[in-house]
PDB file of C-alpha atoms and ligand atoms in Angstrom:
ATOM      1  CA  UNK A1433     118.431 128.985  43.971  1.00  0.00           C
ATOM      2  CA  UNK A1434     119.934 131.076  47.010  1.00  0.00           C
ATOM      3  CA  UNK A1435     120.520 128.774  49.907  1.00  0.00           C
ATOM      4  CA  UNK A1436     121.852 131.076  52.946  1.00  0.00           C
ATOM      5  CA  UNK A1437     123.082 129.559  55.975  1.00  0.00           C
ATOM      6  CA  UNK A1438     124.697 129.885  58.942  1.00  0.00           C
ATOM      7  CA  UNK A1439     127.360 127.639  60.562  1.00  0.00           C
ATOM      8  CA  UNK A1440     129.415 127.499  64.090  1.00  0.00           C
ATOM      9  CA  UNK A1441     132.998 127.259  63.263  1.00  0.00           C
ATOM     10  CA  UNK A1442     135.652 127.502  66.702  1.00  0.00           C
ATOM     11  CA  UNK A1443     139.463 128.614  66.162  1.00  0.00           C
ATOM     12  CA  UNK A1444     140.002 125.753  68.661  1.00  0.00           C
ATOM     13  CA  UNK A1445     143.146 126.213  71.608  1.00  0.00           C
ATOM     14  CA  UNK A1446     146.125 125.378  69.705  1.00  0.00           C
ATOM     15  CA  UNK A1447     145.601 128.017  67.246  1.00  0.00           C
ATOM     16  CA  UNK A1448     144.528 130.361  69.205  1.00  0.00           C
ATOM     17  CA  UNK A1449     147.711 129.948  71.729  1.00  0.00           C
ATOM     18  CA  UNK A1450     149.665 130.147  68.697  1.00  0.00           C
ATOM     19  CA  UNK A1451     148.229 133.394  67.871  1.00  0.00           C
ATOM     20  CA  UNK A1452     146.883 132.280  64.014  1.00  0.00           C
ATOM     21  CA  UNK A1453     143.070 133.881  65.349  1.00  0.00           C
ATOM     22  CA  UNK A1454     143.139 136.689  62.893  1.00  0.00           C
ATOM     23  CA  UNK A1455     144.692 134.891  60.496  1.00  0.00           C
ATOM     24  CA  UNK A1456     142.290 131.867  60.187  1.00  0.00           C
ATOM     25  CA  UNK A1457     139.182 134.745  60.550  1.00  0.00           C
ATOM     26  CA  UNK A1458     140.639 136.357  56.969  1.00  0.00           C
ATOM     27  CA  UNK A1459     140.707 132.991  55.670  1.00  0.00           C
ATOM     28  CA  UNK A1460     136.765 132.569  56.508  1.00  0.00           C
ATOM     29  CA  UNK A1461     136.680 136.538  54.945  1.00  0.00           C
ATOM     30  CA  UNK A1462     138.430 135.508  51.618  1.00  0.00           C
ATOM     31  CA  UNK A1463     136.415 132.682  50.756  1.00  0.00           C
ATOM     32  CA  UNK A1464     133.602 135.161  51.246  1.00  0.00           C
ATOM     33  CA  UNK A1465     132.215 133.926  54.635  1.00  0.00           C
ATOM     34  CA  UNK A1466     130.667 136.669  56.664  1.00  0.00           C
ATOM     35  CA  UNK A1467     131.524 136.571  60.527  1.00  0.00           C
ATOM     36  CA  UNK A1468     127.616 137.701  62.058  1.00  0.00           C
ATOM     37  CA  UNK A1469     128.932 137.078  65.946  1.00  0.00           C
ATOM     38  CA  UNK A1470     132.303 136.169  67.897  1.00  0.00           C
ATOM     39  CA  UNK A1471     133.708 136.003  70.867  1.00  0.00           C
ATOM     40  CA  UNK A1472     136.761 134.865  72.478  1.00  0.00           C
ATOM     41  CA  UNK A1473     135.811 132.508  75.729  1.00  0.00           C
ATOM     42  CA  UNK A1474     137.419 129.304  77.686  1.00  0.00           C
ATOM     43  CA  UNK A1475     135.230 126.363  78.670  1.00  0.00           C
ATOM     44  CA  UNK A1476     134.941 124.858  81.687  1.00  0.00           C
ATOM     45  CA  UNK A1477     135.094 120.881  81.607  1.00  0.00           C
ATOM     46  CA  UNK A1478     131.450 120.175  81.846  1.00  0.00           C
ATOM     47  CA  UNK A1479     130.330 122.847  79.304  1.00  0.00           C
ATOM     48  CA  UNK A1480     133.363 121.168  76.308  1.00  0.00           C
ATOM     49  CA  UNK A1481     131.411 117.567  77.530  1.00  0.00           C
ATOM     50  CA  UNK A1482     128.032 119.105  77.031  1.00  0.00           C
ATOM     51  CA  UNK A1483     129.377 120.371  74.053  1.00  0.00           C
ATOM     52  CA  UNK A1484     130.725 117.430  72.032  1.00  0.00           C
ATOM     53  CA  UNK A1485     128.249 115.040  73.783  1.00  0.00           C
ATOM     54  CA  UNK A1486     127.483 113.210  70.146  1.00  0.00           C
ATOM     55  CA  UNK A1487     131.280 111.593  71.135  1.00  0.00           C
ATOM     56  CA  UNK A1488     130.858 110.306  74.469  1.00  0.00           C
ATOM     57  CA  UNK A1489     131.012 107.314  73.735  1.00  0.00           C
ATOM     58  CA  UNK A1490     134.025 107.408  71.955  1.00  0.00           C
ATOM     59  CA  UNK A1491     137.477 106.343  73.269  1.00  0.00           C
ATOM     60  CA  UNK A1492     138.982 109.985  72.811  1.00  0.00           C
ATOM     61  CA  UNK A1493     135.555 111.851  74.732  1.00  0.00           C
ATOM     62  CA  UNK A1494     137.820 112.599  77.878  1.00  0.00           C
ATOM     63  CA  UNK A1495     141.035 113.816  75.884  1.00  0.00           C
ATOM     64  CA  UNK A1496     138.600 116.124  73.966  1.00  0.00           C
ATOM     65  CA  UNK A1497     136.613 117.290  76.479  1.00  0.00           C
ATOM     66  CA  UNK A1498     140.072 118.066  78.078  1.00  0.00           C
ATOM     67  CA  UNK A1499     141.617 119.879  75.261  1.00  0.00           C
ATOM     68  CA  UNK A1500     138.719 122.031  74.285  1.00  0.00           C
ATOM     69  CA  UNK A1501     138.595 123.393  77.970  1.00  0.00           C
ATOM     70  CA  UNK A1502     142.396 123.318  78.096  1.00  0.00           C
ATOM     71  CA  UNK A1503     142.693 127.301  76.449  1.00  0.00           C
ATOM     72  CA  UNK A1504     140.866 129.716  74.718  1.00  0.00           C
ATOM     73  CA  UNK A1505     138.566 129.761  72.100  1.00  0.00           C
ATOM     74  CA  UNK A1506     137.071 131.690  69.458  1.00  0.00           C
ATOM     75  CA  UNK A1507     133.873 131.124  68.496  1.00  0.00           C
ATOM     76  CA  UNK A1508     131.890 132.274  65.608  1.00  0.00           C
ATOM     77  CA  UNK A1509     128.687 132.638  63.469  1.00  0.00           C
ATOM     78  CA  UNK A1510     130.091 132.460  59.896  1.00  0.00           C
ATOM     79  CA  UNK A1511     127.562 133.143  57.084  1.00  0.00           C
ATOM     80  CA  UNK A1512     126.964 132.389  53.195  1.00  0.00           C
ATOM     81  CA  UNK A1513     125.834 130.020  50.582  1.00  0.00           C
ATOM     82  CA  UNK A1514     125.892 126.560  51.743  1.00  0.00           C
ATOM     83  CA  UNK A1515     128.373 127.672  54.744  1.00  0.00           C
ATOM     84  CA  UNK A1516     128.048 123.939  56.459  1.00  0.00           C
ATOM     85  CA  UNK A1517     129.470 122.262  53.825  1.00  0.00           C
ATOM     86  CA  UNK A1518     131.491 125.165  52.422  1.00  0.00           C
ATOM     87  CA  UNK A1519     133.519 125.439  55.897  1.00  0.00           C
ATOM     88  CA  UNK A1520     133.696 121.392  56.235  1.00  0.00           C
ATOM     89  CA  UNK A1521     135.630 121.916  52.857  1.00  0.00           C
ATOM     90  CA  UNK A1522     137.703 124.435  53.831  1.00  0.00           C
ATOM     91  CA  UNK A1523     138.526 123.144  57.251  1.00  0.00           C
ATOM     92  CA  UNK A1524     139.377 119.193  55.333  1.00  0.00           C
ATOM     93  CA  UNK A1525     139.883 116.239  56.553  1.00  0.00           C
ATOM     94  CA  UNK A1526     139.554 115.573  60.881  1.00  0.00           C
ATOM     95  CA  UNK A1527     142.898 114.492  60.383  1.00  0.00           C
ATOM     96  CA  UNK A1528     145.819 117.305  59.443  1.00  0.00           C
ATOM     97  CA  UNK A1529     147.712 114.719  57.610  1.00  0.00           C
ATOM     98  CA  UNK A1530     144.627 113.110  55.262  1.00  0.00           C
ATOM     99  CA  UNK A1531     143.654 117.155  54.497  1.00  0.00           C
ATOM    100  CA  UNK A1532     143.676 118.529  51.137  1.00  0.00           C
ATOM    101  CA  UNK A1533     146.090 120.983  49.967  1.00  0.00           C
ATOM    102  CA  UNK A1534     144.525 124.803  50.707  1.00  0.00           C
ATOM    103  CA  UNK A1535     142.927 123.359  53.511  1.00  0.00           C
ATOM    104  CA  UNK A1536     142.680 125.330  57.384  1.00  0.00           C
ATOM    105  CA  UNK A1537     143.379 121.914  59.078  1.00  0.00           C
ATOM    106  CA  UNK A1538     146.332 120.821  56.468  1.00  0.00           C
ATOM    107  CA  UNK A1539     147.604 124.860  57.249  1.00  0.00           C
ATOM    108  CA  UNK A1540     147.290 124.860  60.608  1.00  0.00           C
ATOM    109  CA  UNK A1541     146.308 121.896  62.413  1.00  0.00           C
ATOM    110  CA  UNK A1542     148.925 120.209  64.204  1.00  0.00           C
ATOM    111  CA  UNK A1543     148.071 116.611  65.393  1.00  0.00           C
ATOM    112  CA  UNK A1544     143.559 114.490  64.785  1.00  0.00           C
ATOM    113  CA  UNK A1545     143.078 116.106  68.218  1.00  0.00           C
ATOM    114  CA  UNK A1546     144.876 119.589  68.068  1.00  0.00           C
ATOM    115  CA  UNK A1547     143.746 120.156  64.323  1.00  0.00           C
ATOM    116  CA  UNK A1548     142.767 123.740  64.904  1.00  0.00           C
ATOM    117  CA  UNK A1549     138.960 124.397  64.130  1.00  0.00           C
ATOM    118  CA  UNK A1550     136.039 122.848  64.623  1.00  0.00           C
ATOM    119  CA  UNK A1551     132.777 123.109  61.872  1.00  0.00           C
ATOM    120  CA  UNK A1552     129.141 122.401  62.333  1.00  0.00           C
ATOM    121  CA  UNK A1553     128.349 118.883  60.286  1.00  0.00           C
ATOM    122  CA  UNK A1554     124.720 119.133  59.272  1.00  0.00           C
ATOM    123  CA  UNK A1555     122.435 122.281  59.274  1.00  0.00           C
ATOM    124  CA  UNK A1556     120.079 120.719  62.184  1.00  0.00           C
ATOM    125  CA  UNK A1557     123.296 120.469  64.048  1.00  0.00           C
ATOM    126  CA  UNK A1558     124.564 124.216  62.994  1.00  0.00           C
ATOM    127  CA  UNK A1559     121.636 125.827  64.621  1.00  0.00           C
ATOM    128  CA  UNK A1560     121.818 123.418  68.190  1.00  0.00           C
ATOM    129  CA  UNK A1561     125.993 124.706  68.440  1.00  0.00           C
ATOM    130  CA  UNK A1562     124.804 128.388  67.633  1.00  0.00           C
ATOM    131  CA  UNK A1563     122.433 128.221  69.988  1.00  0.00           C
ATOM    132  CA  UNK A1564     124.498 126.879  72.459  1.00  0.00           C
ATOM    133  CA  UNK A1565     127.109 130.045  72.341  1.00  0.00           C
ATOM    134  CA  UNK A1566     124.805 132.229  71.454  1.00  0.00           C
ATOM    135  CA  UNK A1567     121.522 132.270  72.561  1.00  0.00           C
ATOM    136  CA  UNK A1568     120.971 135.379  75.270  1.00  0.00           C
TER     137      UNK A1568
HETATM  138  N1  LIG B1668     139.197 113.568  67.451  1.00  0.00           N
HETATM  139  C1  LIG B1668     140.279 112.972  68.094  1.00  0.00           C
HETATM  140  N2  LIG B1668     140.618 111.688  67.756  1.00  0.00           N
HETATM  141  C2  LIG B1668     139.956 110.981  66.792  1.00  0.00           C
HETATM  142  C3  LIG B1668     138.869 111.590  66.153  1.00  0.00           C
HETATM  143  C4  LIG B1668     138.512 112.889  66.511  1.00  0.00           C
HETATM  144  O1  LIG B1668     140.904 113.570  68.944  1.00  0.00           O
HETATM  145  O2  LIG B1668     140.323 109.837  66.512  1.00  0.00           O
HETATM  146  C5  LIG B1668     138.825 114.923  67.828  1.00  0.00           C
HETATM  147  C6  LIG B1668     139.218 115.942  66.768  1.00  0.00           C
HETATM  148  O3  LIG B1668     139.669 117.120  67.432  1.00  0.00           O
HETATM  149  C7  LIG B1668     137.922 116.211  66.053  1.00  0.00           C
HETATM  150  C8  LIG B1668     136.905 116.069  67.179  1.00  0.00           C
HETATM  151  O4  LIG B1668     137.413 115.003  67.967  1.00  0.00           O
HETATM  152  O5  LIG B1668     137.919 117.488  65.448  1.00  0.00           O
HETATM  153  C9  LIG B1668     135.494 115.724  66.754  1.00  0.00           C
HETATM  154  O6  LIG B1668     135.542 114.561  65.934  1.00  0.00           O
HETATM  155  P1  LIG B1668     134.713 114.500  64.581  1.00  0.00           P
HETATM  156  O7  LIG B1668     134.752 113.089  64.114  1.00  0.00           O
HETATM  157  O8  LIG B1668     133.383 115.122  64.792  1.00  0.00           O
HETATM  158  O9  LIG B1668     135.605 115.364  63.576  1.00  0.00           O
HETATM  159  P2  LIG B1668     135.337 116.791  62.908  1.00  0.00           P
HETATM  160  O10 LIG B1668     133.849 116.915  62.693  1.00  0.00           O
HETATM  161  O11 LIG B1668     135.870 117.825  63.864  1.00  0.00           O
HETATM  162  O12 LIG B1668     136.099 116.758  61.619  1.00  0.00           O
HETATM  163 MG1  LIG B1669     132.265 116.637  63.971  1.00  0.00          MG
END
């Protein structure tokens, strides 16, 4: 049975300072993910804390919130057969160093905090993030 969905993925600032925007983007192409909407943006503070408000009560909330608002982003719509849990497994692990082999965060990411893309977890939560760079 055809399950099509739609997922918010972010090239997050460290990769897109390091220029690897393009090159993550035809990684999402090859494994046959369809980019629907993009754009490159910077948050302010309050719009990374509104953002990743499911961690505030987390010890690294501030550092986060700080980070994602630190640079530029790019974020996306990506689209295709179970795309939640097809980009979770192609981003891996939070952590570059406990990621799998083939992996976008073992590629790429650099550090738990600067590991280089961020995925929706759960369908419900797909369609809140999409809505909150995308709607109007
Ligand atoms: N994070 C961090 N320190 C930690 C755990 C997470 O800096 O100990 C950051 C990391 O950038 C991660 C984000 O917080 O991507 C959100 O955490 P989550 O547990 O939701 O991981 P993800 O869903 O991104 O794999
Ligand atoms: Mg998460």
């Amino acid at each position: 049975m055809s399950n099509l969905e739609q997922t918010l993925s972010i090239i997050k600032p460290d990769a897109v300072e390091r220029n690897l925007s393009e090159e993550i983007k035809q990684v999402f192409k090859n494994n046959d993910f369809k980019i629907l909407k993009e754009k490159k943006i910077k948050l302010e503070k309050h719009e990374a804390e509104k953002f990743y408000q499911v961690h505030q009560s987390k010890p690294f909330y501030n550092d986060l919130c700080t980070y994602l608002s630190s640079g530029a982003i790019v974020v996306m719509i990506l689209e295709k057969e179970n795309a939640v849990l097809d980009n979770r497994k192609l981003m891996g692990a939070t952590d570059p160093l406990k990621a799998e082999n083939g992996t976008l965060r073992k590629k790429y990411g650099v550090s738990i905090d600067k590991n280089s893309v961020h995925g929706s977890d759960s369908t419900e939560n797909a369609k809140i993030e999409i809505d909150f760079f995308f709607k109007n």
